[in-house]
């Protein structure tokens, strides 16, 4: 039986999401300032969007760009080579950092590796994410979309915070955390986040609602983190309608994605255009900390539930409890 509710809801993201071509004008080659001496980390960096973000940063003279993604047999060498080839510099300062956001232990290991190599972190782009039809859980038993899209990033940020704060004290510092949400946050279940269902598969709701819940959490997290650390600019962004590896994967599981695949190029843009909001938020002069931007440079378009400060405070308290005691040994 066709789930027409799922078709309609998914279509809102696939076909009717905010267009990347709207918003303020931003050209990566022209508008990203020199990144001399800066260290940048991009999660989900092996995927289309993350790899494109890493490539654009690598073109602007940073000290290092870290591509953080799932551990690979080749240690990420092929991904690094692809970015260097795109930059046109076989010696571009790009490194791979293996991390599984569905595992607290993997996150801790990755942060240890990063901190052993670096004394600063100027920009963290929390780009990794999944939308999966089949239910599942993380290593610690959290609903898989919430665990990877939100909680894994929350732990990563928490463990990197001493480095971020130390960097913010340096002369001329401009430290930023860009958390990638989605227009799809409007598909969250009633109330935005169902706290008593975050452990387990939460099969009572649709896969797109589980995804939407995780993206509401990201918006709230950015707002709360910004309030607690005003020396760092923290924002959430929506990348727009893009054909990515995640969309290709969903074509195997979702009728809507399968049906719309042939016409999606008419509605979608390339990753190079899609990452404009990431890059503007990470480097732009007019970024306001704590905001959600959709499309490029346009704030405050999130849903009423995503704007709910009581919900984001509750999320922060829940997160603090969930991550209590997790430290780098």
PDB file of C-alpha atoms in Angstrom:
ATOM      1  CA  UNK A   1       0.000   0.000   0.000  1.00  0.00           C
ATOM      2  CA  UNK A   2       1.285   3.441  -0.911  1.00  0.00           C
ATOM      3  CA  UNK A   3       1.842   5.730   2.072  1.00  0.00           C
ATOM      4  CA  UNK A   4       0.459   8.964   0.612  1.00  0.00           C
ATOM      5  CA  UNK A   5       1.267  10.882   3.779  1.00  0.00           C
ATOM      6  CA  UNK A   6       4.892   9.888   3.348  1.00  0.00           C
ATOM      7  CA  UNK A   7       4.834  10.872  -0.312  1.00  0.00           C
ATOM      8  CA  UNK A   8       3.465  14.329   0.428  1.00  0.00           C
ATOM      9  CA  UNK A   9       5.797  14.962   3.346  1.00  0.00           C
ATOM     10  CA  UNK A  10       8.875  13.758   1.488  1.00  0.00           C
ATOM     11  CA  UNK A  11       7.936  15.852  -1.528  1.00  0.00           C
ATOM     12  CA  UNK A  12       8.087  18.954   0.618  1.00  0.00           C
ATOM     13  CA  UNK A  13      11.795  18.318   1.078  1.00  0.00           C
ATOM     14  CA  UNK A  14      12.619  16.828  -2.299  1.00  0.00           C
ATOM     15  CA  UNK A  15      10.796  19.247  -4.533  1.00  0.00           C
ATOM     16  CA  UNK A  16       9.508  22.183  -2.538  1.00  0.00           C
ATOM     17  CA  UNK A  17      12.428  23.045  -0.293  1.00  0.00           C
ATOM     18  CA  UNK A  18      13.871  26.533  -0.266  1.00  0.00           C
ATOM     19  CA  UNK A  19      15.813  27.312  -3.404  1.00  0.00           C
ATOM     20  CA  UNK A  20      19.537  27.855  -3.053  1.00  0.00           C
ATOM     21  CA  UNK A  21      19.477  30.553  -5.696  1.00  0.00           C
ATOM     22  CA  UNK A  22      17.507  32.862  -3.395  1.00  0.00           C
ATOM     23  CA  UNK A  23      18.848  34.715  -0.397  1.00  0.00           C
ATOM     24  CA  UNK A  24      21.866  36.981  -0.399  1.00  0.00           C
ATOM     25  CA  UNK A  25      24.457  36.776  -3.147  1.00  0.00           C
ATOM     26  CA  UNK A  26      27.460  34.680  -2.164  1.00  0.00           C
ATOM     27  CA  UNK A  27      30.252  33.370  -4.340  1.00  0.00           C
ATOM     28  CA  UNK A  28      32.776  31.095  -2.652  1.00  0.00           C
ATOM     29  CA  UNK A  29      35.709  32.051  -4.868  1.00  0.00           C
ATOM     30  CA  UNK A  30      35.055  35.758  -4.428  1.00  0.00           C
ATOM     31  CA  UNK A  31      33.642  36.053  -0.919  1.00  0.00           C
ATOM     32  CA  UNK A  32      35.508  33.577   1.291  1.00  0.00           C
ATOM     33  CA  UNK A  33      38.334  35.539   2.915  1.00  0.00           C
ATOM     34  CA  UNK A  34      41.828  34.114   3.251  1.00  0.00           C
ATOM     35  CA  UNK A  35      41.865  31.312   5.811  1.00  0.00           C
ATOM     36  CA  UNK A  36      45.561  31.655   6.569  1.00  0.00           C
ATOM     37  CA  UNK A  37      46.570  29.743   9.682  1.00  0.00           C
ATOM     38  CA  UNK A  38      43.094  28.396  10.348  1.00  0.00           C
ATOM     39  CA  UNK A  39      42.132  24.819  11.124  1.00  0.00           C
ATOM     40  CA  UNK A  40      38.781  23.642   9.782  1.00  0.00           C
ATOM     41  CA  UNK A  41      36.873  20.435  10.478  1.00  0.00           C
ATOM     42  CA  UNK A  42      33.977  19.183   8.331  1.00  0.00           C
ATOM     43  CA  UNK A  43      31.915  16.167   9.373  1.00  0.00           C
ATOM     44  CA  UNK A  44      30.384  14.066   6.641  1.00  0.00           C
ATOM     45  CA  UNK A  45      33.314  15.284   4.606  1.00  0.00           C
ATOM     46  CA  UNK A  46      33.414  12.259   2.324  1.00  0.00           C
ATOM     47  CA  UNK A  47      29.884  12.933   1.034  1.00  0.00           C
ATOM     48  CA  UNK A  48      28.925  15.352  -1.696  1.00  0.00           C
ATOM     49  CA  UNK A  49      28.212  18.402   0.451  1.00  0.00           C
ATOM     50  CA  UNK A  50      30.969  17.897   2.994  1.00  0.00           C
ATOM     51  CA  UNK A  51      33.588  17.171   0.365  1.00  0.00           C
ATOM     52  CA  UNK A  52      32.596  20.329  -1.505  1.00  0.00           C
ATOM     53  CA  UNK A  53      32.822  22.405   1.678  1.00  0.00           C
ATOM     54  CA  UNK A  54      36.265  20.973   2.415  1.00  0.00           C
ATOM     55  CA  UNK A  55      37.376  21.686  -1.142  1.00  0.00           C
ATOM     56  CA  UNK A  56      36.294  25.325  -1.006  1.00  0.00           C
ATOM     57  CA  UNK A  57      38.075  25.877   2.293  1.00  0.00           C
ATOM     58  CA  UNK A  58      41.222  24.180   0.988  1.00  0.00           C
ATOM     59  CA  UNK A  59      41.319  26.701  -1.865  1.00  0.00           C
ATOM     60  CA  UNK A  60      41.696  29.608   0.551  1.00  0.00           C
ATOM     61  CA  UNK A  61      44.983  28.864   2.272  1.00  0.00           C
ATOM     62  CA  UNK A  62      44.121  27.272   5.627  1.00  0.00           C
ATOM     63  CA  UNK A  63      46.649  25.566   7.853  1.00  0.00           C
ATOM     64  CA  UNK A  64      44.618  22.337   7.618  1.00  0.00           C
ATOM     65  CA  UNK A  65      41.212  21.034   6.620  1.00  0.00           C
ATOM     66  CA  UNK A  66      40.015  17.864   8.349  1.00  0.00           C
ATOM     67  CA  UNK A  67      37.521  15.650   6.559  1.00  0.00           C
ATOM     68  CA  UNK A  68      35.744  13.749   9.337  1.00  0.00           C
ATOM     69  CA  UNK A  69      33.757  10.757   8.159  1.00  0.00           C
ATOM     70  CA  UNK A  70      33.375   7.025   8.673  1.00  0.00           C
ATOM     71  CA  UNK A  71      36.645   5.096   9.011  1.00  0.00           C
ATOM     72  CA  UNK A  72      37.816   3.648   5.671  1.00  0.00           C
ATOM     73  CA  UNK A  73      40.122   0.811   4.727  1.00  0.00           C
ATOM     74  CA  UNK A  74      42.457   3.237   2.956  1.00  0.00           C
ATOM     75  CA  UNK A  75      42.427   5.649   5.882  1.00  0.00           C
ATOM     76  CA  UNK A  76      40.570   8.191   3.775  1.00  0.00           C
ATOM     77  CA  UNK A  77      43.417   8.528   1.277  1.00  0.00           C
ATOM     78  CA  UNK A  78      41.083   8.366  -1.725  1.00  0.00           C
ATOM     79  CA  UNK A  79      38.868  11.125  -0.324  1.00  0.00           C
ATOM     80  CA  UNK A  80      41.856  13.338   0.423  1.00  0.00           C
ATOM     81  CA  UNK A  81      43.197  12.712  -3.086  1.00  0.00           C
ATOM     82  CA  UNK A  82      39.844  13.680  -4.611  1.00  0.00           C
ATOM     83  CA  UNK A  83      39.759  16.960  -2.702  1.00  0.00           C
ATOM     84  CA  UNK A  84      43.352  17.764  -3.602  1.00  0.00           C
ATOM     85  CA  UNK A  85      42.597  17.034  -7.256  1.00  0.00           C
ATOM     86  CA  UNK A  86      39.578  19.350  -7.139  1.00  0.00           C
ATOM     87  CA  UNK A  87      41.701  22.073  -5.563  1.00  0.00           C
ATOM     88  CA  UNK A  88      44.436  21.515  -8.134  1.00  0.00           C
ATOM     89  CA  UNK A  89      47.137  21.094  -5.510  1.00  0.00           C
ATOM     90  CA  UNK A  90      48.470  17.649  -4.650  1.00  0.00           C
ATOM     91  CA  UNK A  91      49.938  19.104  -1.463  1.00  0.00           C
ATOM     92  CA  UNK A  92      46.777  20.856  -0.258  1.00  0.00           C
ATOM     93  CA  UNK A  93      46.654  20.652   3.572  1.00  0.00           C
ATOM     94  CA  UNK A  94      43.799  18.153   3.773  1.00  0.00           C
ATOM     95  CA  UNK A  95      43.627  15.318   6.292  1.00  0.00           C
ATOM     96  CA  UNK A  96      41.139  12.549   6.972  1.00  0.00           C
ATOM     97  CA  UNK A  97      39.740  11.890  10.437  1.00  0.00           C
ATOM     98  CA  UNK A  98      37.862   8.629  10.848  1.00  0.00           C
ATOM     99  CA  UNK A  99      34.795   8.941  13.072  1.00  0.00           C
ATOM    100  CA  UNK A 100      31.508   7.107  13.453  1.00  0.00           C
ATOM    101  CA  UNK A 101      28.940   9.492  14.915  1.00  0.00           C
ATOM    102  CA  UNK A 102      26.818   6.519  15.960  1.00  0.00           C
ATOM    103  CA  UNK A 103      29.483   5.532  18.508  1.00  0.00           C
ATOM    104  CA  UNK A 104      30.531   7.604  21.510  1.00  0.00           C
ATOM    105  CA  UNK A 105      33.799   5.674  21.721  1.00  0.00           C
ATOM    106  CA  UNK A 106      34.596   6.411  18.079  1.00  0.00           C
ATOM    107  CA  UNK A 107      33.894  10.101  18.652  1.00  0.00           C
ATOM    108  CA  UNK A 108      36.211  10.149  21.659  1.00  0.00           C
ATOM    109  CA  UNK A 109      38.951   8.414  19.678  1.00  0.00           C
ATOM    110  CA  UNK A 110      38.631  10.911  16.824  1.00  0.00           C
ATOM    111  CA  UNK A 111      38.793  13.905  19.160  1.00  0.00           C
ATOM    112  CA  UNK A 112      41.872  12.469  20.864  1.00  0.00           C
ATOM    113  CA  UNK A 113      43.536  12.103  17.476  1.00  0.00           C
ATOM    114  CA  UNK A 114      42.591  15.630  16.469  1.00  0.00           C
ATOM    115  CA  UNK A 115      43.739  17.216  19.731  1.00  0.00           C
ATOM    116  CA  UNK A 116      47.044  15.351  19.583  1.00  0.00           C
ATOM    117  CA  UNK A 117      47.728  16.984  16.220  1.00  0.00           C
ATOM    118  CA  UNK A 118      46.185  20.442  16.629  1.00  0.00           C
ATOM    119  CA  UNK A 119      46.196  23.241  19.174  1.00  0.00           C
ATOM    120  CA  UNK A 120      43.420  25.237  17.544  1.00  0.00           C
ATOM    121  CA  UNK A 121      40.089  24.804  15.756  1.00  0.00           C
ATOM    122  CA  UNK A 122      38.634  27.812  13.977  1.00  0.00           C
ATOM    123  CA  UNK A 123      35.654  26.374  12.115  1.00  0.00           C
ATOM    124  CA  UNK A 124      33.610  23.229  12.734  1.00  0.00           C
ATOM    125  CA  UNK A 125      31.002  22.411  10.097  1.00  0.00           C
ATOM    126  CA  UNK A 126      28.653  19.778  11.521  1.00  0.00           C
ATOM    127  CA  UNK A 127      27.462  18.527   8.166  1.00  0.00           C
ATOM    128  CA  UNK A 128      27.089  14.753   8.523  1.00  0.00           C
ATOM    129  CA  UNK A 129      23.579  13.359   8.515  1.00  0.00           C
ATOM    130  CA  UNK A 130      21.295  10.523   7.501  1.00  0.00           C
ATOM    131  CA  UNK A 131      17.666  10.015   6.531  1.00  0.00           C
ATOM    132  CA  UNK A 132      16.941   6.319   6.652  1.00  0.00           C
ATOM    133  CA  UNK A 133      13.648   4.536   6.070  1.00  0.00           C
ATOM    134  CA  UNK A 134      14.594   1.428   8.029  1.00  0.00           C
ATOM    135  CA  UNK A 135      14.624   2.030  11.800  1.00  0.00           C
ATOM    136  CA  UNK A 136      17.737   1.458  13.844  1.00  0.00           C
ATOM    137  CA  UNK A 137      19.749   2.500  16.874  1.00  0.00           C
ATOM    138  CA  UNK A 138      23.234   3.785  17.597  1.00  0.00           C
ATOM    139  CA  UNK A 139      25.848   1.877  19.566  1.00  0.00           C
ATOM    140  CA  UNK A 140      24.449   3.418  22.747  1.00  0.00           C
ATOM    141  CA  UNK A 141      20.854   2.590  21.796  1.00  0.00           C
ATOM    142  CA  UNK A 142      19.595   5.976  20.602  1.00  0.00           C
ATOM    143  CA  UNK A 143      17.265   6.293  17.607  1.00  0.00           C
ATOM    144  CA  UNK A 144      19.641   6.272  14.651  1.00  0.00           C
ATOM    145  CA  UNK A 145      18.723   9.570  12.952  1.00  0.00           C
ATOM    146  CA  UNK A 146      18.676  11.475  16.235  1.00  0.00           C
ATOM    147  CA  UNK A 147      21.838   9.753  17.398  1.00  0.00           C
ATOM    148  CA  UNK A 148      23.892  10.533  14.300  1.00  0.00           C
ATOM    149  CA  UNK A 149      22.414  13.822  13.145  1.00  0.00           C
ATOM    150  CA  UNK A 150      22.186  15.420  16.574  1.00  0.00           C
ATOM    151  CA  UNK A 151      23.594  13.591  19.580  1.00  0.00           C
ATOM    152  CA  UNK A 152      26.844  12.480  17.956  1.00  0.00           C
ATOM    153  CA  UNK A 153      27.501  16.051  16.870  1.00  0.00           C
ATOM    154  CA  UNK A 154      26.585  17.340  20.323  1.00  0.00           C
ATOM    155  CA  UNK A 155      29.199  15.057  21.890  1.00  0.00           C
ATOM    156  CA  UNK A 156      31.786  15.932  19.259  1.00  0.00           C
ATOM    157  CA  UNK A 157      31.243  19.642  19.912  1.00  0.00           C
ATOM    158  CA  UNK A 158      31.329  19.135  23.668  1.00  0.00           C
ATOM    159  CA  UNK A 159      34.690  17.354  23.504  1.00  0.00           C
ATOM    160  CA  UNK A 160      36.127  19.918  21.086  1.00  0.00           C
ATOM    161  CA  UNK A 161      34.865  22.887  23.095  1.00  0.00           C
ATOM    162  CA  UNK A 162      38.095  23.438  25.079  1.00  0.00           C
ATOM    163  CA  UNK A 163      39.985  23.754  21.789  1.00  0.00           C
ATOM    164  CA  UNK A 164      37.332  26.039  20.287  1.00  0.00           C
ATOM    165  CA  UNK A 165      37.356  28.294  23.351  1.00  0.00           C
ATOM    166  CA  UNK A 166      41.146  28.389  23.447  1.00  0.00           C
ATOM    167  CA  UNK A 167      41.185  29.407  19.792  1.00  0.00           C
ATOM    168  CA  UNK A 168      38.624  32.153  20.469  1.00  0.00           C
ATOM    169  CA  UNK A 169      41.120  33.791  22.831  1.00  0.00           C
ATOM    170  CA  UNK A 170      43.741  34.212  20.104  1.00  0.00           C
ATOM    171  CA  UNK A 171      44.256  37.640  18.489  1.00  0.00           C
ATOM    172  CA  UNK A 172      41.944  38.162  15.522  1.00  0.00           C
ATOM    173  CA  UNK A 173      40.090  34.915  16.140  1.00  0.00           C
ATOM    174  CA  UNK A 174      36.730  34.282  14.477  1.00  0.00           C
ATOM    175  CA  UNK A 175      35.631  30.869  15.719  1.00  0.00           C
ATOM    176  CA  UNK A 176      32.476  29.357  14.270  1.00  0.00           C
ATOM    177  CA  UNK A 177      30.318  26.266  14.568  1.00  0.00           C
ATOM    178  CA  UNK A 178      27.951  25.679  11.656  1.00  0.00           C
ATOM    179  CA  UNK A 179      25.333  23.001  12.339  1.00  0.00           C
ATOM    180  CA  UNK A 180      23.536  21.718   9.257  1.00  0.00           C
ATOM    181  CA  UNK A 181      19.810  21.369   9.841  1.00  0.00           C
ATOM    182  CA  UNK A 182      17.193  21.191   7.090  1.00  0.00           C
ATOM    183  CA  UNK A 183      13.916  22.616   5.890  1.00  0.00           C
ATOM    184  CA  UNK A 184      12.827  19.080   6.672  1.00  0.00           C
ATOM    185  CA  UNK A 185      12.698  20.014  10.355  1.00  0.00           C
ATOM    186  CA  UNK A 186       9.080  20.935   9.597  1.00  0.00           C
ATOM    187  CA  UNK A 187       8.300  17.209   9.375  1.00  0.00           C
ATOM    188  CA  UNK A 188       9.093  16.599  13.055  1.00  0.00           C
ATOM    189  CA  UNK A 189       6.417  14.912  15.186  1.00  0.00           C
ATOM    190  CA  UNK A 190       4.028  16.965  17.290  1.00  0.00           C
ATOM    191  CA  UNK A 191       5.958  18.895  19.901  1.00  0.00           C
ATOM    192  CA  UNK A 192       9.173  18.776  17.886  1.00  0.00           C
ATOM    193  CA  UNK A 193      11.065  16.255  20.027  1.00  0.00           C
ATOM    194  CA  UNK A 194       9.586  13.223  21.798  1.00  0.00           C
ATOM    195  CA  UNK A 195      12.069  12.889  24.637  1.00  0.00           C
ATOM    196  CA  UNK A 196      10.800   9.607  26.069  1.00  0.00           C
ATOM    197  CA  UNK A 197      11.296   7.879  22.704  1.00  0.00           C
ATOM    198  CA  UNK A 198      14.873   8.913  21.942  1.00  0.00           C
ATOM    199  CA  UNK A 199      16.164   5.555  23.161  1.00  0.00           C
ATOM    200  CA  UNK A 200      15.060   2.756  20.847  1.00  0.00           C
ATOM    201  CA  UNK A 201      13.937   2.652  17.222  1.00  0.00           C
ATOM    202  CA  UNK A 202      10.831   4.852  17.650  1.00  0.00           C
ATOM    203  CA  UNK A 203       8.986   2.950  14.936  1.00  0.00           C
ATOM    204  CA  UNK A 204       5.651   4.476  15.948  1.00  0.00           C
ATOM    205  CA  UNK A 205       6.354   7.463  13.699  1.00  0.00           C
ATOM    206  CA  UNK A 206       7.448   7.766  10.067  1.00  0.00           C
ATOM    207  CA  UNK A 207      11.095   7.854   9.036  1.00  0.00           C
ATOM    208  CA  UNK A 208      10.790  11.446   7.838  1.00  0.00           C
ATOM    209  CA  UNK A 209       9.415  12.462  11.246  1.00  0.00           C
ATOM    210  CA  UNK A 210      12.418  10.887  12.945  1.00  0.00           C
ATOM    211  CA  UNK A 211      14.622  12.866  10.568  1.00  0.00           C
ATOM    212  CA  UNK A 212      12.654  16.067  11.210  1.00  0.00           C
ATOM    213  CA  UNK A 213      12.992  15.593  14.955  1.00  0.00           C
ATOM    214  CA  UNK A 214      16.775  15.425  14.657  1.00  0.00           C
ATOM    215  CA  UNK A 215      16.830  18.622  12.610  1.00  0.00           C
ATOM    216  CA  UNK A 216      14.665  20.497  15.119  1.00  0.00           C
ATOM    217  CA  UNK A 217      17.207  19.433  17.730  1.00  0.00           C
ATOM    218  CA  UNK A 218      20.066  20.878  15.690  1.00  0.00           C
ATOM    219  CA  UNK A 219      18.363  24.277  15.495  1.00  0.00           C
ATOM    220  CA  UNK A 220      17.742  24.301  19.233  1.00  0.00           C
ATOM    221  CA  UNK A 221      21.281  23.146  19.977  1.00  0.00           C
ATOM    222  CA  UNK A 222      22.778  25.976  17.918  1.00  0.00           C
ATOM    223  CA  UNK A 223      20.684  28.543  19.772  1.00  0.00           C
ATOM    224  CA  UNK A 224      21.571  27.189  23.215  1.00  0.00           C
ATOM    225  CA  UNK A 225      25.273  26.797  22.421  1.00  0.00           C
ATOM    226  CA  UNK A 226      25.415  30.368  21.110  1.00  0.00           C
ATOM    227  CA  UNK A 227      23.882  31.723  24.312  1.00  0.00           C
ATOM    228  CA  UNK A 228      26.343  29.856  26.501  1.00  0.00           C
ATOM    229  CA  UNK A 229      29.445  30.728  24.485  1.00  0.00           C
ATOM    230  CA  UNK A 230      29.093  34.251  23.039  1.00  0.00           C
ATOM    231  CA  UNK A 231      32.768  34.276  22.040  1.00  0.00           C
ATOM    232  CA  UNK A 232      31.904  31.714  19.346  1.00  0.00           C
ATOM    233  CA  UNK A 233      29.468  32.216  16.467  1.00  0.00           C
ATOM    234  CA  UNK A 234      27.103  29.258  16.290  1.00  0.00           C
ATOM    235  CA  UNK A 235      24.405  28.948  13.640  1.00  0.00           C
ATOM    236  CA  UNK A 236      22.176  26.341  12.019  1.00  0.00           C
ATOM    237  CA  UNK A 237      21.657  26.290   8.261  1.00  0.00           C
ATOM    238  CA  UNK A 238      19.523  24.630   5.599  1.00  0.00           C
ATOM    239  CA  UNK A 239      21.448  23.686   2.440  1.00  0.00           C
ATOM    240  CA  UNK A 240      18.471  23.655   0.090  1.00  0.00           C
ATOM    241  CA  UNK A 241      17.420  21.120  -2.500  1.00  0.00           C
ATOM    242  CA  UNK A 242      20.387  19.093  -3.645  1.00  0.00           C
ATOM    243  CA  UNK A 243      20.884  15.674  -5.189  1.00  0.00           C
ATOM    244  CA  UNK A 244      23.235  13.980  -2.718  1.00  0.00           C
ATOM    245  CA  UNK A 245      24.335  10.479  -1.870  1.00  0.00           C
ATOM    246  CA  UNK A 246      21.663  10.417   0.834  1.00  0.00           C
ATOM    247  CA  UNK A 247      18.970  11.070  -1.784  1.00  0.00           C
ATOM    248  CA  UNK A 248      20.358   8.344  -4.049  1.00  0.00           C
ATOM    249  CA  UNK A 249      20.262   5.906  -1.143  1.00  0.00           C
ATOM    250  CA  UNK A 250      16.654   6.783  -0.369  1.00  0.00           C
ATOM    251  CA  UNK A 251      15.651   5.930  -3.930  1.00  0.00           C
ATOM    252  CA  UNK A 252      16.122   2.274  -2.950  1.00  0.00           C
ATOM    253  CA  UNK A 253      13.851   2.574   0.080  1.00  0.00           C
ATOM    254  CA  UNK A 254      11.313   5.313  -0.654  1.00  0.00           C
ATOM    255  CA  UNK A 255       8.725   5.313  -3.440  1.00  0.00           C
ATOM    256  CA  UNK A 256       8.668   9.108  -3.506  1.00  0.00           C
ATOM    257  CA  UNK A 257      12.408   9.383  -4.049  1.00  0.00           C
ATOM    258  CA  UNK A 258      12.279   6.652  -6.687  1.00  0.00           C
ATOM    259  CA  UNK A 259       9.388   8.285  -8.580  1.00  0.00           C
ATOM    260  CA  UNK A 260      10.868  11.787  -8.511  1.00  0.00           C
ATOM    261  CA  UNK A 261      14.441  10.760  -9.352  1.00  0.00           C
ATOM    262  CA  UNK A 262      14.074  11.321 -13.138  1.00  0.00           C
ATOM    263  CA  UNK A 263      12.814  14.892 -12.689  1.00  0.00           C
ATOM    264  CA  UNK A 264      14.856  15.887  -9.642  1.00  0.00           C
ATOM    265  CA  UNK A 265      17.505  17.672 -11.762  1.00  0.00           C
ATOM    266  CA  UNK A 266      14.791  20.173 -12.693  1.00  0.00           C
ATOM    267  CA  UNK A 267      14.340  21.134  -9.051  1.00  0.00           C
ATOM    268  CA  UNK A 268      17.751  20.520  -7.527  1.00  0.00           C
ATOM    269  CA  UNK A 269      21.126  22.190  -7.732  1.00  0.00           C
ATOM    270  CA  UNK A 270      24.709  21.014  -7.602  1.00  0.00           C
ATOM    271  CA  UNK A 271      26.601  20.602  -4.319  1.00  0.00           C
ATOM    272  CA  UNK A 272      28.724  23.607  -5.342  1.00  0.00           C
ATOM    273  CA  UNK A 273      25.620  25.784  -5.174  1.00  0.00           C
ATOM    274  CA  UNK A 274      24.123  23.882  -2.271  1.00  0.00           C
ATOM    275  CA  UNK A 275      27.018  24.584   0.090  1.00  0.00           C
ATOM    276  CA  UNK A 276      26.758  28.348  -0.241  1.00  0.00           C
ATOM    277  CA  UNK A 277      24.833  28.567   3.013  1.00  0.00           C
ATOM    278  CA  UNK A 278      27.422  26.420   4.815  1.00  0.00           C
ATOM    279  CA  UNK A 279      30.245  28.599   3.543  1.00  0.00           C
ATOM    280  CA  UNK A 280      28.514  31.919   4.083  1.00  0.00           C
ATOM    281  CA  UNK A 281      27.689  30.933   7.671  1.00  0.00           C
ATOM    282  CA  UNK A 282      31.286  29.816   8.250  1.00  0.00           C
ATOM    283  CA  UNK A 283      32.923  32.939   6.819  1.00  0.00           C
ATOM    284  CA  UNK A 284      30.402  35.748   6.221  1.00  0.00           C
ATOM    285  CA  UNK A 285      30.676  39.084   7.994  1.00  0.00           C
ATOM    286  CA  UNK A 286      26.987  39.505   8.827  1.00  0.00           C
ATOM    287  CA  UNK A 287      26.318  36.166  10.504  1.00  0.00           C
ATOM    288  CA  UNK A 288      24.340  36.487  13.755  1.00  0.00           C
ATOM    289  CA  UNK A 289      25.085  33.810  16.319  1.00  0.00           C
ATOM    290  CA  UNK A 290      22.206  31.610  17.415  1.00  0.00           C
ATOM    291  CA  UNK A 291      20.185  32.016  14.217  1.00  0.00           C
ATOM    292  CA  UNK A 292      18.829  29.511  11.702  1.00  0.00           C
ATOM    293  CA  UNK A 293      19.416  30.520   8.071  1.00  0.00           C
ATOM    294  CA  UNK A 294      17.298  29.371   5.129  1.00  0.00           C
ATOM    295  CA  UNK A 295      18.265  30.031   2.320  1.00  0.00           C
ATOM    296  CA  UNK A 296      21.634  31.823   2.206  1.00  0.00           C
ATOM    297  CA  UNK A 297      21.765  34.601   4.783  1.00  0.00           C
ATOM    298  CA  UNK A 298      18.011  34.689   5.492  1.00  0.00           C
ATOM    299  CA  UNK A 299      17.259  34.162   9.220  1.00  0.00           C
ATOM    300  CA  UNK A 300      14.235  33.171  11.275  1.00  0.00           C
ATOM    301  CA  UNK A 301      12.356  30.935   8.834  1.00  0.00           C
ATOM    302  CA  UNK A 302      12.231  27.962  11.177  1.00  0.00           C
ATOM    303  CA  UNK A 303       8.908  26.595  12.385  1.00  0.00           C
ATOM    304  CA  UNK A 304       7.204  27.785  15.551  1.00  0.00           C
ATOM    305  CA  UNK A 305       8.215  24.635  17.408  1.00  0.00           C
ATOM    306  CA  UNK A 306      11.853  25.055  16.338  1.00  0.00           C
ATOM    307  CA  UNK A 307      11.751  28.611  17.720  1.00  0.00           C
ATOM    308  CA  UNK A 308      10.474  27.390  21.086  1.00  0.00           C
ATOM    309  CA  UNK A 309      13.111  28.418  23.627  1.00  0.00           C
ATOM    310  CA  UNK A 310      11.600  26.206  26.318  1.00  0.00           C
ATOM    311  CA  UNK A 311      12.017  23.205  24.018  1.00  0.00           C
ATOM    312  CA  UNK A 312      15.645  24.049  23.282  1.00  0.00           C
ATOM    313  CA  UNK A 313      16.375  24.507  26.983  1.00  0.00           C
ATOM    314  CA  UNK A 314      14.810  21.133  27.707  1.00  0.00           C
ATOM    315  CA  UNK A 315      16.899  19.626  24.917  1.00  0.00           C
ATOM    316  CA  UNK A 316      20.063  21.131  26.392  1.00  0.00           C
ATOM    317  CA  UNK A 317      19.280  19.711  29.823  1.00  0.00           C
ATOM    318  CA  UNK A 318      18.458  16.307  28.323  1.00  0.00           C
ATOM    319  CA  UNK A 319      21.704  16.360  26.334  1.00  0.00           C
ATOM    320  CA  UNK A 320      23.793  17.285  29.360  1.00  0.00           C
ATOM    321  CA  UNK A 321      22.348  14.316  31.216  1.00  0.00           C
ATOM    322  CA  UNK A 322      22.784  11.935  28.252  1.00  0.00           C
ATOM    323  CA  UNK A 323      26.439  12.916  27.846  1.00  0.00           C
ATOM    324  CA  UNK A 324      27.256  13.223  31.535  1.00  0.00           C
ATOM    325  CA  UNK A 325      30.588  11.706  32.457  1.00  0.00           C
ATOM    326  CA  UNK A 326      31.818  11.288  28.884  1.00  0.00           C
ATOM    327  CA  UNK A 327      35.286  12.834  28.847  1.00  0.00           C
ATOM    328  CA  UNK A 328      38.613  12.333  27.133  1.00  0.00           C
ATOM    329  CA  UNK A 329      40.776  10.146  29.342  1.00  0.00           C
TER     330      UNK A 329
END
